[in-house]
Amino acid sequence: MGIVSPGFRGRRRPAGATELPPGQYLTEDFPVLSAGPTPRVPLDRWELLVTTETDQQYRWTWSELMSLPTESPVVDLHCVTKWSKLATAWEGVSLDALLGGVETAAEYALVSSYGGYTTNLPLADLLDGRAWIAFRYDGRDLVPEHGGPARLLVPHLYLWKSAKWVRGIRLLVRDRPGFWETAGYHDYGDPWREQRYQGD
Ligand SMILES: Nc1nc2c(c(=O)[nH]1)N[C@H]1C(S)=C(S)[C@@H](COP(=O)(O)O)O[C@H]1N2
Ligand SMILES: [Mo]
């Protein structure tokens, strides 16, 4: 076997791709994009709720979340408004760790936030080390403007899929569009295929 095996892919971008997905520009700062006011959730009342397609519920308090193994992903962010920010450093719990004990045959997830925001994606895209419940950014507790105390982080899709102030994950047999998807944004949102709007 060679040093680089035939199936090898860089961790941050598909093989053969340029540094930025099509149509994106680089930014150094970290813009805040919120469709409404920033909710403030006290940690002693915070909870994360996973509901399966058979209405089984799994709950984590803040301290239960903190007791799960954490990871420190360094990832590129791509917003559909065309800014990209490279090599952002996070700390969080992988969805693999969170959903490991959840029994489901569902193929879709509808993620919801404190404040009412929702976004959908295939359940598979939350797994295999590709998504986290993130609560630290750049060495500090995640600030409310960027989704603190905890947000979803799914960096391989456009950033609107990374629900800030994450509160619930509903596992569904049939796909159901979220807030921006209902407004005409793409159901999947792969930045490398420039899936910005329905029909892209
Ligand atoms: N709850 C919630 N999550 C959200 C949003 C929002 O309005 N509400 N905006 C989304 C969009 S469009 C983007 S680009 C990113 C922005 O994250 P940032 O404000 O940390 O840059 O959050 C996503 N998650
Ligand atoms: Mo966005």
Coordinates of C-alpha atoms and ligand atoms in Angstrom, one line a residue:
M1 CA 0.0 0.0 0.0
G2 CA 1.2 3.5 -0.8
I3 CA 1.7 6.3 1.7
V4 CA -1.6 7.8 0.5
S5 CA -4.1 5.1 -0.1
P6 CA -6.5 5.5 -3.0
G7 CA -9.5 6.3 -0.8
F8 CA -7.7 9.0 1.1
R9 CA -9.5 12.3 1.6
G10 CA -8.3 15.4 3.4
R11 CA -10.2 15.9 6.7
R12 CA -11.3 19.4 5.8
R13 CA -12.4 19.3 2.2
P14 CA -13.1 16.8 -0.5
A15 CA -10.2 15.5 -2.6
G16 CA -9.3 17.8 -5.5
A17 CA -11.3 20.7 -4.2
T18 CA -9.9 24.2 -3.8
E19 CA -9.7 25.8 -0.4
L20 CA -13.1 27.4 -0.5
P21 CA -16.4 26.1 -1.7
P22 CA -17.7 27.8 -4.9
G23 CA -18.9 31.4 -4.4
Q24 CA -17.5 31.8 -0.9
Y25 CA -15.1 34.5 0.3
L26 CA -12.8 34.3 3.3
T27 CA -13.4 36.3 6.5
E28 CA -11.4 36.6 9.6
D29 CA -14.0 37.9 12.0
F30 CA -17.0 35.8 13.1
P31 CA -20.3 37.4 11.9
V32 CA -23.4 36.9 14.0
L33 CA -26.5 35.8 12.0
S34 CA -29.7 35.3 14.1
A35 CA -33.3 35.4 12.8
G36 CA -34.6 36.7 16.1
P37 CA -33.6 37.9 19.5
T38 CA -30.9 36.0 21.4
P39 CA -32.5 33.7 24.0
R40 CA -30.9 33.5 27.5
V41 CA -31.1 30.0 29.0
P42 CA -29.9 29.6 32.6
L43 CA -27.9 26.4 32.9
D44 CA -30.0 25.0 35.7
R45 CA -33.0 25.1 33.4
W46 CA -31.3 24.0 30.3
E47 CA -32.1 20.6 28.8
L48 CA -31.6 18.8 25.5
L49 CA -34.4 16.6 24.4
V50 CA -34.2 13.8 21.8
T51 CA -37.5 12.5 20.6
T52 CA -37.7 9.4 18.4
E53 CA -40.2 8.4 15.7
T54 CA -42.0 6.3 18.3
D55 CA -42.2 9.3 20.7
Q56 CA -39.6 7.9 23.1
Q57 CA -37.8 10.7 24.8
Y58 CA -34.2 11.1 26.0
R59 CA -33.2 14.1 28.1
W60 CA -29.8 15.5 29.2
T61 CA -29.4 18.2 31.8
W62 CA -26.5 20.5 31.5
S63 CA -24.4 18.5 34.0
E64 CA -25.3 15.3 32.2
L65 CA -24.1 16.8 29.0
M66 CA -20.9 17.9 30.7
S67 CA -20.3 14.4 31.9
L68 CA -20.1 13.0 28.4
P69 CA -16.7 12.7 26.6
T70 CA -15.8 15.9 24.8
E71 CA -13.9 16.5 21.5
S72 CA -12.1 19.5 20.2
P73 CA -12.9 19.8 16.5
V74 CA -11.1 22.4 14.3
V75 CA -13.4 23.0 11.3
D76 CA -14.2 25.4 8.5
L77 CA -17.5 27.2 8.5
H78 CA -19.4 28.2 5.4
C79 CA -22.4 30.5 5.6
V80 CA -24.9 30.7 2.7
T81 CA -24.5 34.5 2.7
K82 CA -21.0 33.6 1.3
W83 CA -18.6 34.1 4.1
S84 CA -16.3 31.3 5.1
K85 CA -14.1 31.1 8.2
L86 CA -11.4 28.6 8.3
A87 CA -9.9 26.5 11.2
T88 CA -12.4 27.5 13.9
A89 CA -11.7 25.7 17.2
W90 CA -14.5 24.2 19.3
E91 CA -15.2 22.0 22.2
G92 CA -18.3 19.8 22.3
V93 CA -19.9 16.4 22.6
S94 CA -20.2 14.4 19.4
L95 CA -23.6 13.4 18.3
D96 CA -22.3 9.9 18.1
A97 CA -21.7 10.0 21.9
L98 CA -25.1 11.6 22.5
L99 CA -27.2 9.3 20.3
G100 CA -25.2 6.1 20.9
G101 CA -27.9 4.7 23.2
V102 CA -30.9 6.0 21.3
E103 CA -33.0 3.4 19.6
T104 CA -34.3 4.6 16.3
A105 CA -35.0 3.5 12.7
A106 CA -35.5 7.2 11.6
E107 CA -33.5 8.7 8.8
Y108 CA -34.1 12.4 9.3
A109 CA -33.7 14.9 12.1
L110 CA -35.5 18.1 12.8
V111 CA -33.4 20.2 15.2
S112 CA -35.0 22.9 17.2
S113 CA -33.7 25.8 19.3
Y114 CA -34.7 27.8 22.3
G115 CA -36.4 30.7 20.6
G116 CA -38.2 28.5 18.0
Y117 CA -35.7 28.2 15.2
T118 CA -35.7 24.8 13.4
T119 CA -33.6 23.1 10.7
N120 CA -33.6 19.6 9.2
L121 CA -31.0 17.2 7.9
P122 CA -30.5 13.5 7.4
L123 CA -29.7 11.7 10.7
A124 CA -26.6 10.2 9.0
D125 CA -25.1 13.7 8.7
L126 CA -25.2 14.0 12.5
L127 CA -23.1 10.9 12.9
D128 CA -19.7 9.5 12.0
G129 CA -17.8 12.3 13.8
R130 CA -19.4 15.0 11.7
A131 CA -21.5 16.9 14.2
W132 CA -21.3 18.1 17.8
I133 CA -23.2 19.8 20.5
A134 CA -20.6 22.6 20.9
F135 CA -20.3 24.7 24.1
R136 CA -16.8 26.2 23.9
Y137 CA -15.3 28.3 21.0
D138 CA -11.8 29.5 20.8
G139 CA -11.0 28.4 24.3
R140 CA -13.9 30.2 26.0
D141 CA -17.5 29.3 26.9
L142 CA -19.7 29.9 23.8
V143 CA -21.2 33.4 24.0
P144 CA -25.0 33.7 23.7
E145 CA -24.7 35.6 20.3
H146 CA -23.0 32.5 18.8
G147 CA -25.5 30.1 20.3
G148 CA -24.3 29.6 23.9
P149 CA -24.7 27.9 26.1
A150 CA -24.7 25.2 23.4
R151 CA -25.3 25.0 19.7
L152 CA -25.3 22.3 17.1
L153 CA -22.2 22.3 14.9
V154 CA -22.4 20.5 11.5
P155 CA -19.6 22.1 9.6
H156 CA -19.8 20.1 6.4
L157 CA -23.2 21.7 5.6
Y158 CA -24.0 25.5 5.3
L159 CA -24.0 27.1 8.7
W160 CA -27.8 27.6 8.9
K161 CA -27.9 23.9 9.7
S162 CA -25.9 24.5 12.9
A163 CA -28.8 25.5 15.1
K164 CA -27.8 27.9 17.9
W165 CA -29.3 27.5 21.4
V166 CA -30.1 23.9 20.5
R167 CA -32.9 22.4 22.6
G168 CA -34.3 19.4 20.8
I169 CA -33.7 16.8 18.1
R170 CA -36.7 15.1 16.6
L171 CA -36.0 11.9 14.8
L172 CA -38.3 11.4 11.8
V173 CA -39.1 8.7 9.3
R174 CA -40.1 11.4 6.8
D175 CA -38.1 14.6 6.2
R176 CA -39.7 17.8 7.4
P177 CA -38.3 21.2 6.4
G178 CA -37.2 23.7 9.1
F179 CA -37.2 27.5 9.2
W180 CA -35.0 28.4 6.3
E181 CA -35.8 25.3 4.3
T182 CA -39.5 26.3 4.3
A183 CA -38.4 29.8 3.1
G184 CA -36.8 28.4 0.0
Y185 CA -33.3 27.3 1.2
H186 CA -32.0 24.0 0.1
D187 CA -33.1 20.9 1.9
Y188 CA -29.5 19.5 2.3
G189 CA -27.2 22.5 1.9
D190 CA -23.8 21.1 0.8
P191 CA -21.5 24.1 0.3
W192 CA -19.2 22.1 -2.0
R193 CA -22.1 21.5 -4.4
E194 CA -23.4 25.1 -3.8
Q195 CA -26.8 23.9 -2.6
R196 CA -28.0 27.3 -1.5
Y197 CA -31.7 27.3 -2.6
Q198 CA -34.3 24.7 -3.5
G199 CA -33.5 23.4 -7.0
D200 CA -29.7 24.1 -6.7
Ligands
LIG1 N1 -31.4 29.2 16.7 C1 -30.8 29.7 15.6 N2 -29.8 29.1 15.0 C2 -29.2 29.6 13.9 C3 -29.6 30.8 13.3 C4 -30.7 31.4 13.9 O1 -31.2 32.5 13.4 N3 -31.3 30.9 15.0 N4 -29.0 31.2 12.2 C5 -28.3 30.3 11.4 C6 -27.5 30.9 10.3 S1 -28.3 31.4 8.9 C7 -26.2 31.0 10.4 S2 -25.2 31.5 9.2 C8 -25.5 30.6 11.7 C9 -24.7 31.8 12.2 O2 -24.0 31.4 13.3 P1 -23.2 32.6 14.0 O3 -24.2 33.7 14.4 O4 -22.5 32.0 15.2 O5 -22.2 33.1 13.0 O6 -26.3 30.2 12.7 C10 -27.4 29.4 12.2 N5 -28.1 28.9 13.4
MO2 MO -26.5 31.8 7.4

